[in-house]
């Protein structure tokens, strides 16, 4: 890592940490490639239960007081090139991510580049399916049909249980150190994506703040449509949500709460730095 890259990493460590958690959220988003979308506000998905977060604010607090945490990446060999980074990164991920995620869902090539593309798509309407860093959960979503009505079944939430539980046990400090170590490669991939004058950490922060915004449903179960091969949310206001927000609805309130608590935990870690 050059002196200039080391300076960027040190200066923006707190923001960089956010990025890896976003990748984790990205995992969940892309599991549900063939899914649907919900309806308008009434029942809120928040993180109030068993947490110190009160009423899930519409914006992330600028400072969350916590015990100071310092994460310093250990000295290592020089970084590989972006094109050769898979061979270096995969063994490190195997030591730091749950086997459930690695074996079933993580792609094995162009990991950093696809991660950057995935993050950049989370607050947009669609995700580039062939550029995702995580594979979709196989099979069709579970729905209920009553007459001409199609509704999202609670059984569908079970499709996300294993991966959400695995993510809930992930050691964020270890992942942060790994991410910081390889940050120059993430920045390079972001610049090659078409943002030569922007910092990837800033984009990560923007997307994370977006995913932490409250989401509300007008009714449950959520009604769906299937105009073509894929399901859509019947309510236009839900269908117009971002890919990341739709993911939180598809995984169900319990899984969404766990995911958002993990994001809040990461936010505290960042603030402490």
Coordinates of C-alpha atoms in Angstrom, one line a residue:
X1 CA 0.0 0.0 0.0
X2 CA 1.5 3.4 -1.0
X3 CA 1.8 6.3 1.5
X4 CA -1.1 8.1 -0.2
X5 CA -3.4 5.0 -0.1
X6 CA -2.4 4.5 3.6
X7 CA -3.4 8.1 4.3
X8 CA -6.8 7.6 2.7
X9 CA -7.4 4.4 4.6
X10 CA -6.4 6.0 7.9
X11 CA -8.4 9.1 7.4
X12 CA -11.6 7.4 6.3
X13 CA -11.4 4.2 8.3
X14 CA -14.8 4.8 10.0
X15 CA -16.5 5.2 6.6
X16 CA -14.7 2.3 5.1
X17 CA -15.9 -0.1 7.7
X18 CA -19.5 0.6 6.6
X19 CA -18.6 -0.7 3.2
X20 CA -18.1 -4.3 4.2
X21 CA -21.3 -4.4 6.1
X22 CA -23.0 -3.1 3.0
X23 CA -21.6 -6.0 1.1
X24 CA -23.2 -8.3 3.6
X25 CA -26.5 -6.5 3.1
X26 CA -25.8 -6.9 -0.6
X27 CA -25.7 -10.6 -0.1
X28 CA -29.3 -10.6 1.1
X29 CA -30.5 -8.3 -1.6
X30 CA -29.3 -10.4 -4.4
X31 CA -30.6 -13.6 -3.0
X32 CA -34.0 -12.5 -4.0
X33 CA -33.5 -11.9 -7.7
X34 CA -36.8 -13.4 -8.7
X35 CA -39.0 -11.7 -6.1
X36 CA -41.8 -9.2 -5.6
X37 CA -42.6 -6.0 -3.7
X38 CA -45.0 -4.7 -1.0
X39 CA -47.5 -1.8 -0.3
X40 CA -47.8 1.6 1.6
X41 CA -47.2 2.7 5.2
X42 CA -48.8 1.4 8.4
X43 CA -46.7 -1.4 9.9
X44 CA -43.1 -0.3 10.4
X45 CA -40.0 -2.5 10.1
X46 CA -37.7 -1.1 12.7
X47 CA -35.0 -2.2 15.1
X48 CA -36.5 -1.1 18.5
X49 CA -36.9 -4.6 20.0
X50 CA -34.1 -5.6 22.4
X51 CA -31.9 -2.8 21.2
X52 CA -30.8 0.6 22.4
X53 CA -32.1 2.2 19.2
X54 CA -35.2 4.1 19.9
X55 CA -37.8 4.4 17.1
X56 CA -35.3 3.8 14.2
X57 CA -34.5 7.4 13.1
X58 CA -35.0 8.4 9.5
X59 CA -31.3 9.4 9.4
X60 CA -28.4 7.7 11.1
X61 CA -27.1 9.5 14.2
X62 CA -23.8 11.4 13.6
X63 CA -22.3 10.0 16.8
X64 CA -23.1 6.9 18.8
X65 CA -21.1 6.8 22.0
X66 CA -19.3 3.5 22.5
X67 CA -16.0 2.3 23.9
X68 CA -13.2 3.3 21.6
X69 CA -12.2 0.6 19.2
X70 CA -9.0 0.7 17.2
X71 CA -8.5 -1.6 14.3
X72 CA -5.1 -1.7 12.7
X73 CA -4.4 -4.0 9.8
X74 CA -1.3 -6.0 10.4
X75 CA 1.7 -5.6 8.1
X76 CA 1.3 -7.9 5.1
X77 CA 2.7 -8.6 1.7
X78 CA 2.1 -6.0 -1.0
X79 CA -1.4 -6.0 -2.5
X80 CA -2.1 -8.0 -5.6
X81 CA -3.4 -6.3 -8.7
X82 CA -7.2 -6.0 -9.0
X83 CA -7.2 -8.6 -11.7
X84 CA -5.3 -11.1 -9.6
X85 CA -7.0 -10.3 -6.3
X86 CA -9.4 -13.3 -6.2
X87 CA -6.6 -15.8 -5.4
X88 CA -5.5 -13.6 -2.4
X89 CA -9.0 -12.6 -1.2
X90 CA -10.8 -16.0 -1.2
X91 CA -8.6 -17.7 1.4
X92 CA -9.0 -14.6 3.7
X93 CA -12.8 -14.6 3.3
X94 CA -12.8 -18.3 4.1
X95 CA -11.3 -17.5 7.4
X96 CA -13.6 -14.6 8.2
X97 CA -17.1 -15.4 6.8
X98 CA -19.5 -18.2 7.7
X99 CA -19.2 -21.3 5.5
X100 CA -23.0 -21.0 4.7
X101 CA -22.3 -17.8 2.8
X102 CA -19.1 -18.8 1.2
X103 CA -20.1 -22.2 -0.1
X104 CA -23.6 -21.4 -1.3
X105 CA -23.7 -17.7 -2.2
X106 CA -20.4 -16.0 -2.9
X107 CA -19.2 -15.8 -6.5
X108 CA -15.6 -16.9 -7.1
X109 CA -14.4 -14.5 -9.7
X110 CA -14.0 -10.7 -9.9
X111 CA -15.1 -10.5 -6.3
X112 CA -14.0 -6.9 -5.6
X113 CA -15.3 -5.5 -8.8
X114 CA -18.7 -7.3 -8.4
X115 CA -18.9 -6.1 -4.8
X116 CA -18.4 -2.5 -5.9
X117 CA -21.1 -2.9 -8.6
X118 CA -23.4 -4.5 -6.1
X119 CA -23.1 -1.7 -3.5
X120 CA -23.6 0.9 -6.2
X121 CA -26.9 -0.7 -7.2
X122 CA -28.4 -1.1 -3.8
X123 CA -30.2 2.2 -3.7
X124 CA -31.2 2.0 -7.4
X125 CA -34.3 0.3 -8.8
X126 CA -32.5 -2.7 -10.2
X127 CA -29.4 -4.8 -9.8
X128 CA -27.2 -6.0 -12.6
X129 CA -27.8 -9.7 -12.2
X130 CA -24.7 -10.9 -14.0
X131 CA -22.5 -8.5 -11.9
X132 CA -23.7 -9.5 -8.4
X133 CA -21.1 -10.6 -5.9
X134 CA -23.7 -13.1 -4.4
X135 CA -25.8 -15.7 -6.1
X136 CA -29.6 -15.6 -5.8
X137 CA -31.4 -18.1 -3.6
X138 CA -32.6 -20.8 -6.0
X139 CA -36.2 -21.5 -6.7
X140 CA -39.4 -19.5 -6.9
X141 CA -40.7 -17.3 -4.0
X142 CA -43.4 -18.7 -1.8
X143 CA -46.8 -17.1 -2.3
X144 CA -50.5 -17.5 -1.3
X145 CA -53.2 -17.4 -3.9
X146 CA -56.8 -16.6 -3.0
X147 CA -59.0 -16.1 -6.0
X148 CA -57.3 -13.5 -8.1
X149 CA -55.2 -12.3 -5.2
X150 CA -51.5 -13.2 -4.9
X151 CA -49.8 -12.6 -1.5
X152 CA -46.3 -13.0 -0.2
X153 CA -46.3 -16.0 2.1
X154 CA -44.5 -16.0 5.5
X155 CA -42.9 -19.3 4.4
X156 CA -40.9 -17.2 2.0
X157 CA -39.1 -15.5 4.9
X158 CA -37.7 -18.9 5.9
X159 CA -35.6 -18.8 2.7
X160 CA -33.5 -16.1 4.3
X161 CA -33.2 -17.5 7.8
X162 CA -29.9 -19.4 7.5
X163 CA -28.0 -16.7 5.9
X164 CA -29.3 -13.9 8.2
X165 CA -28.4 -16.0 11.2
X166 CA -24.9 -16.6 9.8
X167 CA -24.4 -12.9 9.2
X168 CA -25.6 -12.1 12.7
X169 CA -22.7 -14.1 14.1
X170 CA -20.1 -12.5 11.8
X171 CA -17.2 -10.8 13.5
X172 CA -17.3 -7.3 12.1
X173 CA -13.9 -6.2 13.5
X174 CA -12.1 -9.0 11.5
X175 CA -14.0 -8.1 8.3
X176 CA -13.2 -4.4 8.8
X177 CA -9.5 -5.2 9.1
X178 CA -9.7 -7.2 5.9
X179 CA -11.6 -4.5 4.1
X180 CA -9.2 -1.8 5.1
X181 CA -6.3 -3.8 4.0
X182 CA -7.7 -4.1 0.5
X183 CA -9.4 -0.7 0.2
X184 CA -7.1 0.6 -2.6
X185 CA -8.4 -2.2 -4.8
X186 CA -12.0 -1.3 -4.0
X187 CA -11.3 2.3 -4.9
X188 CA -9.6 1.3 -8.1
X189 CA -12.6 -0.8 -9.1
X190 CA -15.0 2.1 -8.3
X191 CA -12.9 4.4 -10.5
X192 CA -13.0 1.9 -13.3
X193 CA -16.8 1.7 -12.9
X194 CA -16.9 5.3 -14.1
X195 CA -16.3 7.5 -11.0
X196 CA -12.6 8.6 -11.4
X197 CA -13.0 11.6 -9.1
X198 CA -15.1 10.1 -6.3
X199 CA -14.3 8.0 -3.2
X200 CA -15.9 4.6 -2.8
X201 CA -16.2 5.0 1.0
X202 CA -18.5 8.0 0.4
X203 CA -20.8 5.9 -1.8
X204 CA -20.9 3.2 0.8
X205 CA -22.0 5.7 3.4
X206 CA -24.7 7.0 1.1
X207 CA -26.1 3.6 0.4
X208 CA -26.0 2.5 4.0
X209 CA -27.9 5.5 5.2
X210 CA -30.5 4.7 2.5
X211 CA -30.9 1.2 3.8
X212 CA -31.4 2.3 7.4
X213 CA -34.3 4.5 6.5
X214 CA -37.6 3.2 8.0
X215 CA -39.8 1.1 5.7
X216 CA -43.6 0.8 6.2
X217 CA -46.2 -1.5 4.9
X218 CA -49.9 -0.6 4.4
X219 CA -51.0 -4.2 4.9
X220 CA -49.9 -7.7 5.6
X221 CA -49.6 -10.1 3.9
X222 CA -48.1 -8.1 1.1
X223 CA -50.0 -8.3 -2.2
X224 CA -48.2 -9.1 -5.4
X225 CA -48.7 -9.1 -9.1
X226 CA -47.2 -11.2 -11.8
X227 CA -47.6 -9.4 -15.1
X228 CA -44.8 -11.4 -16.7
X229 CA -42.3 -14.0 -15.4
X230 CA -41.4 -12.1 -12.2
X231 CA -43.5 -11.0 -9.3
X232 CA -44.0 -7.3 -8.5
X233 CA -45.5 -5.5 -5.5
X234 CA -49.2 -4.6 -6.2
X235 CA -48.8 -1.2 -4.4
X236 CA -47.0 1.2 -6.8
X237 CA -45.3 3.0 -3.9
X238 CA -43.6 -0.3 -2.9
X239 CA -42.8 -1.3 -6.4
X240 CA -40.9 2.0 -6.8
X241 CA -38.6 1.3 -3.8
X242 CA -35.0 0.6 -4.3
X243 CA -33.6 -2.9 -4.8
X244 CA -32.2 -2.8 -1.2
X245 CA -35.4 -1.7 0.4
X246 CA -37.4 -4.3 -1.5
X247 CA -35.0 -6.9 -0.2
X248 CA -35.7 -5.9 3.4
X249 CA -39.4 -6.4 2.8
X250 CA -39.0 -9.8 1.1
X251 CA -37.0 -11.3 3.9
X252 CA -39.7 -10.5 6.5
X253 CA -39.8 -8.3 9.5
X254 CA -37.7 -10.5 11.8
X255 CA -34.9 -11.0 9.4
X256 CA -34.9 -7.3 8.5
X257 CA -34.7 -6.4 12.1
X258 CA -31.7 -8.6 12.7
X259 CA -30.0 -7.2 9.6
X260 CA -30.6 -3.6 10.6
X261 CA -29.4 -4.2 14.2
X262 CA -26.2 -5.6 12.7
X263 CA -25.9 -2.4 10.6
X264 CA -26.4 -0.3 13.8
X265 CA -23.7 -2.3 15.5
X266 CA -21.3 -1.5 12.7
X267 CA -22.3 2.2 12.9
X268 CA -21.3 2.2 16.6
X269 CA -18.0 0.6 15.7
X270 CA -17.4 3.3 13.1
X271 CA -18.4 6.1 15.4
X272 CA -16.0 4.8 18.0
X273 CA -13.1 5.1 15.6

